[in-house]
Coordinates of C-alpha atoms in Angstrom, one line a residue:
M1068 CA -180.8 -24.1 35.0
E1069 CA -182.8 -26.4 38.1
N1070 CA -181.0 -23.6 40.5
T1071 CA -182.7 -20.6 38.4
E1072 CA -186.2 -22.3 38.6
T1073 CA -185.8 -22.9 42.5
Q1074 CA -184.2 -19.3 43.0
I1075 CA -187.5 -18.1 41.3
R1076 CA -189.9 -20.2 43.3
A1077 CA -188.1 -19.0 46.6
D1078 CA -188.3 -15.6 45.2
S1079 CA -192.6 -16.2 44.5
S1080 CA -193.2 -17.5 48.0
A1081 CA -191.1 -14.9 49.7
E1082 CA -193.4 -12.1 47.9
P1083 CA -196.8 -12.7 49.9
M1084 CA -194.6 -13.3 53.1
A1085 CA -193.4 -10.0 52.6
K1086 CA -196.4 -8.7 51.8
R1087 CA -198.0 -10.0 54.9
R1088 CA -195.2 -8.7 57.1
G1089 CA -195.7 -5.2 55.2
K1090 CA -199.3 -5.1 56.1
R1091 CA -200.6 -2.3 57.3
I1092 CA -201.8 -1.6 61.0
G1093 CA -205.5 -2.1 61.6
I1094 CA -208.2 0.5 63.1
A1095 CA -208.5 -1.9 66.4
D1096 CA -204.5 -1.9 66.6
V1097 CA -204.6 2.0 66.5
I1098 CA -207.2 2.1 69.1
I1099 CA -205.9 -0.1 71.6
H1100 CA -202.3 1.3 71.1
S1101 CA -203.9 5.1 71.5
I1102 CA -205.9 3.6 74.9
L1103 CA -202.5 2.1 76.1
M1104 CA -200.5 5.4 75.7
L1105 CA -203.4 7.8 77.0
M1106 CA -203.1 5.3 80.2
T1107 CA -199.1 5.5 80.5
L1108 CA -199.7 9.5 80.4
F1109 CA -202.3 9.0 83.1
M1110 CA -199.8 7.2 85.3
I1111 CA -197.0 9.2 84.4
F1112 CA -198.3 12.5 85.2
P1113 CA -198.5 12.6 89.0
F1114 CA -194.7 11.8 89.1
Y1115 CA -194.0 14.7 86.3
N1116 CA -195.8 17.0 88.2
V1117 CA -194.5 16.0 91.6
V1118 CA -190.7 16.8 89.8
L1119 CA -191.8 20.3 88.6
M1120 CA -193.3 21.4 91.8
S1121 CA -190.3 20.2 93.7
F1122 CA -188.4 22.8 91.3
S1123 CA -190.7 24.9 91.3
N1124 CA -191.1 28.3 93.7
T1125 CA -193.7 29.9 95.5
V1126 CA -195.1 32.1 92.7
A1127 CA -195.0 29.7 90.2
I1128 CA -197.3 27.2 92.6
S1129 CA -199.6 30.3 93.2
K1130 CA -200.7 30.6 89.8
Q1131 CA -200.7 27.1 88.7
A1132 CA -198.1 27.4 86.2
V1133 CA -195.7 24.1 87.0
Y1134 CA -198.4 21.6 86.1
L1135 CA -197.3 21.2 82.6
I1136 CA -194.6 23.2 81.3
P1137 CA -191.6 24.4 83.9
T1138 CA -191.3 27.9 84.2
V1139 CA -188.6 28.3 86.9
L1140 CA -185.8 26.4 88.3
D1141 CA -185.7 26.8 92.0
L1142 CA -183.5 24.4 94.0
S1143 CA -184.1 25.9 97.5
A1144 CA -186.3 22.9 98.6
Y1145 CA -183.7 20.4 98.1
D1146 CA -181.1 22.7 99.5
Y1147 CA -183.1 22.9 102.9
I1148 CA -183.3 19.2 102.5
F1149 CA -179.9 18.6 102.1
H1150 CA -178.6 20.5 105.1
D1151 CA -181.5 19.3 107.5
S1152 CA -179.6 16.9 109.5
R1153 CA -183.1 15.1 110.3
F1154 CA -183.1 14.2 106.7
W1155 CA -179.5 12.7 106.4
N1156 CA -180.4 10.6 109.8
A1157 CA -183.5 9.6 108.6
F1158 CA -182.1 8.4 105.4
Y1159 CA -179.0 6.4 107.0
V1160 CA -181.9 4.6 109.1
T1161 CA -183.6 3.6 106.1
L1162 CA -180.6 2.5 104.3
F1163 CA -179.6 0.1 107.2
V1164 CA -183.1 -1.1 107.3
T1165 CA -183.3 -1.7 103.7
S1166 CA -180.1 -3.2 103.3
V1167 CA -180.0 -5.4 106.3
G1168 CA -183.6 -6.1 106.5
T1169 CA -183.7 -7.2 102.4
L1170 CA -180.5 -9.5 103.5
V1171 CA -182.4 -11.1 106.1
N1172 CA -185.8 -11.5 104.4
M1173 CA -184.1 -13.0 101.8
F1174 CA -182.1 -15.7 103.9
A1175 CA -185.2 -16.3 106.0
T1176 CA -187.3 -16.6 103.0
V1177 CA -185.5 -18.9 100.5
T1178 CA -184.1 -20.7 103.1
G1179 CA -187.5 -21.5 104.7
A1180 CA -189.3 -21.9 101.4
Y1181 CA -186.5 -24.3 100.1
V1182 CA -186.9 -26.7 103.2
L1183 CA -190.8 -26.3 103.0
S1184 CA -191.0 -27.4 99.5
K1185 CA -189.7 -30.8 100.3
K1186 CA -192.6 -33.4 100.5
G1187 CA -191.1 -35.6 102.8
Y1188 CA -190.0 -32.9 105.3
P1189 CA -191.4 -34.2 108.8
G1190 CA -194.5 -32.0 110.3
R1191 CA -194.5 -29.7 107.1
N1192 CA -198.5 -29.7 106.8
I1193 CA -198.4 -28.5 110.3
I1194 CA -195.9 -25.8 109.8
M1195 CA -197.6 -25.0 106.4
S1196 CA -201.0 -24.5 108.1
G1197 CA -199.5 -22.7 110.6
I1198 CA -198.3 -20.5 108.3
L1199 CA -201.5 -20.4 106.0
F1200 CA -202.8 -19.3 109.5
T1201 CA -201.2 -16.0 110.0
I1202 CA -202.3 -14.7 106.4
F1203 CA -205.9 -14.4 107.8
F1204 CA -205.2 -13.8 111.7
S1205 CA -202.8 -11.7 113.5
G1206 CA -202.1 -11.6 117.3
G1207 CA -203.1 -7.8 117.4
L1208 CA -201.0 -4.5 117.9
I1209 CA -200.8 -4.6 122.1
P1210 CA -199.3 -8.5 122.0
L1211 CA -197.1 -7.3 119.3
Y1212 CA -195.7 -4.3 121.3
L1213 CA -195.3 -6.3 124.6
A1214 CA -193.4 -9.2 122.7
M1215 CA -191.0 -6.4 121.1
K1216 CA -190.8 -4.6 124.8
D1217 CA -190.0 -8.2 126.3
I1218 CA -186.9 -9.1 124.0
H1219 CA -185.6 -5.6 124.1
L1220 CA -186.3 -4.2 120.8
I1221 CA -187.9 -0.9 121.4
N1222 CA -185.7 1.8 120.1
K1223 CA -183.5 -0.6 118.4
L1224 CA -183.2 -0.6 114.7
L1225 CA -183.8 -4.5 114.1
V1226 CA -187.4 -4.0 115.4
M1227 CA -187.8 -2.8 112.1
V1228 CA -186.0 -6.3 110.5
L1229 CA -186.7 -9.0 112.6
P1230 CA -190.4 -8.9 113.2
V1231 CA -191.2 -9.0 109.4
A1232 CA -188.4 -11.6 108.3
I1233 CA -190.6 -13.2 106.3
N1234 CA -193.4 -12.1 104.1
T1235 CA -196.1 -15.2 103.8
F1236 CA -197.1 -14.5 100.5
Y1237 CA -193.6 -14.3 99.2
L1238 CA -192.7 -17.4 100.8
I1239 CA -195.4 -19.1 99.0
I1240 CA -194.5 -17.9 95.7
C1241 CA -190.9 -19.4 96.6
I1242 CA -192.1 -22.7 97.7
A1243 CA -194.2 -22.9 94.6
F1244 CA -191.0 -21.9 92.3
F1245 CA -189.0 -24.7 94.1
R1246 CA -191.2 -27.5 93.5
T1247 CA -191.1 -27.1 89.8
L1248 CA -187.6 -27.7 89.6
P1249 CA -186.7 -30.8 88.4
A1250 CA -185.9 -33.6 91.1
A1251 CA -183.3 -34.9 89.2
L1252 CA -181.0 -31.8 89.7
E1253 CA -180.6 -32.5 93.7
E1254 CA -180.0 -36.3 93.0
S1255 CA -177.3 -35.7 90.6
A1256 CA -175.5 -33.2 93.1
K1257 CA -176.2 -35.8 95.9
I1258 CA -174.7 -38.6 93.9
D1259 CA -171.6 -35.8 93.4
G1260 CA -171.2 -35.8 97.1
A1261 CA -173.0 -32.2 98.0
N1262 CA -175.1 -31.8 101.0
D1263 CA -178.4 -29.8 100.9
I1264 CA -176.5 -26.4 101.6
Q1265 CA -174.3 -26.7 98.8
I1266 CA -177.1 -28.0 96.6
L1267 CA -179.3 -24.8 97.8
Y1268 CA -176.5 -22.3 96.9
K1269 CA -174.7 -23.9 94.3
V1270 CA -177.1 -25.5 92.1
I1271 CA -180.9 -24.2 93.0
L1272 CA -180.2 -20.5 93.2
P1273 CA -178.0 -20.1 90.2
I1274 CA -181.3 -21.6 88.4
A1275 CA -183.5 -19.4 90.5
K1276 CA -182.2 -15.6 89.8
P1277 CA -185.4 -14.5 88.2
M1278 CA -187.3 -15.5 91.3
V1279 CA -184.9 -14.6 93.8
A1280 CA -184.0 -11.1 92.1
T1281 CA -187.9 -10.2 91.9
I1282 CA -188.7 -11.2 95.4
A1283 CA -185.6 -9.2 96.7
L1284 CA -186.9 -6.3 94.9
F1285 CA -190.5 -6.9 96.7
Y1286 CA -188.6 -6.8 100.0
A1287 CA -186.5 -3.7 99.4
V1288 CA -189.2 -1.7 98.3
D1289 CA -190.9 -2.9 101.3
R1290 CA -188.3 -2.1 103.8
W1291 CA -187.6 1.0 101.8
N1292 CA -191.2 2.0 102.4
E1293 CA -191.1 1.0 106.5
W1294 CA -192.9 3.7 108.2
W1295 CA -195.2 1.8 110.8
Y1296 CA -192.8 0.0 113.1
G1297 CA -190.7 3.1 113.1
V1298 CA -193.8 5.4 114.4
L1299 CA -195.0 2.4 116.6
F1300 CA -191.7 1.2 118.3
M1301 CA -189.4 4.3 118.0
T1302 CA -189.7 6.9 120.9
D1303 CA -186.4 8.6 120.1
T1304 CA -186.8 10.6 116.8
K1305 CA -183.1 10.0 116.1
F1306 CA -184.1 6.0 114.9
L1307 CA -187.2 7.5 112.6
P1308 CA -187.2 6.3 109.3
L1309 CA -187.3 8.6 106.2
Q1310 CA -190.7 7.4 105.4
A1311 CA -192.1 8.6 108.8
L1312 CA -190.0 11.5 108.8
L1313 CA -192.0 12.0 105.3
R1314 CA -195.3 11.3 106.6
E1315 CA -194.6 13.4 109.8
I1316 CA -194.0 16.7 107.2
L1317 CA -197.1 15.9 104.6
T1318 CA -199.8 15.3 107.7
N1319 CA -198.5 17.7 110.3
F1320 CA -197.5 21.0 108.9
S1321 CA -198.3 22.7 111.8
M1322 CA -195.1 21.7 113.4
L1323 CA -193.2 24.0 111.4
Q1324 CA -194.6 26.9 113.1
T1325 CA -193.1 25.7 116.3
N1326 CA -190.1 24.0 115.0
I1327 CA -186.6 25.6 115.2
N1328 CA -186.1 25.3 111.8
A1329 CA -189.6 27.3 110.7
S1330 CA -187.6 30.5 110.3
A1331 CA -185.4 29.0 107.8
V1332 CA -188.1 27.4 105.7
L1333 CA -190.5 31.0 105.3
T1334 CA -187.6 33.2 105.2
K1335 CA -186.4 31.2 102.1
G1336 CA -189.8 31.6 101.0
M1337 CA -190.6 28.1 100.1
H1338 CA -193.9 27.0 99.5
P1339 CA -195.0 24.0 101.4
E1340 CA -195.8 22.2 98.4
M1341 CA -192.2 22.7 97.4
L1342 CA -191.1 21.0 100.6
K1343 CA -193.4 18.1 100.3
M1344 CA -192.9 17.2 96.4
A1345 CA -189.0 17.7 96.7
I1346 CA -189.0 15.0 99.9
L1347 CA -190.9 12.8 97.8
V1348 CA -188.5 12.8 94.8
V1349 CA -185.6 12.4 97.2
S1350 CA -186.8 9.5 99.1
T1351 CA -188.6 7.7 95.9
L1352 CA -185.6 8.2 93.8
P1353 CA -183.0 5.8 95.0
I1354 CA -185.5 2.7 95.2
A1355 CA -186.5 3.7 91.8
C1356 CA -183.0 3.5 90.4
L1357 CA -182.8 -0.4 91.2
Y1358 CA -185.8 -1.2 88.6
P1359 CA -183.7 -1.0 85.5
F1360 CA -181.2 -3.5 86.6
L1361 CA -183.3 -6.0 87.8
Q1362 CA -185.9 -5.8 84.8
K1363 CA -184.2 -8.2 82.7
Y1364 CA -184.9 -10.8 85.3
F1365 CA -188.3 -10.1 85.3
T1366 CA -188.4 -10.7 81.7
K1367 CA -186.7 -14.3 82.1
G1368 CA -189.3 -14.8 85.2
V1369 CA -192.1 -14.4 82.6
M1370 CA -190.5 -16.9 80.3
I1371 CA -189.9 -19.7 83.0
G1372 CA -191.9 -22.7 81.9
S1373 CA -193.2 -21.0 78.6
I1374 CA -190.8 -23.3 76.6
K1375 CA -190.7 -27.2 76.8
G1376 CA -187.2 -28.8 76.9

């Protein structure tokens, strides 16, 4: 009998909760969701338009029929890109700069941030002041070029890696994160006989995976989009990165009239916009594929510090 009464009370108390859960969405919720969906469409549409134009043809682009609904499927622009030796050469250069550059960035940033996060490190304040000084002031373009020339990095791929080995803003983020970690972790590892290098790579980094993955993605995007140092320090066109080649095509279409490959572009009937959009798609797609694999670390990064132990 008592069990029956308890069950009735539980059912009666669950009914209001079920009603609250089944409450209809209010007008404010509808308005907020509508605004967010509209903003999402505004952000997605430019990419959607780029993809459509890259698969379109001259007639469709001239009629502006590709902006909303695809009417044709023309792969001539992609065929031209993938058979252009300049594109593949620039792609391999960018791939090297992205892979090697990201490794150098992460090694220099993580190790430097770990050392500078220690309050007892001698000369730490002076070093931090020097690092913060670089945020507001730089040596200038001419001294930078002369420095790269003196160390023989002109027309070397490392010129797009070493001068940007550390991003000051990312370094400060890493320092702030390492300071939030409890000192007991390092103390217990030292008691077990671990040195500083072992503590960093076996204790700290496994805990810091969300931060490391996020900073690594930021660095990878920066290196993939590298074009300024390529234009500045590369006199040999075979060392131009992909984004520099893309910039050359986007901003200087007049070169096609004097280029040996101009006849190939014109005889295939490709509209200049087709070629531009196809290069945009090809140059953006590889780095965009990294985001789904690292998104789980972004979610964990947001939750860091939100739950107290």
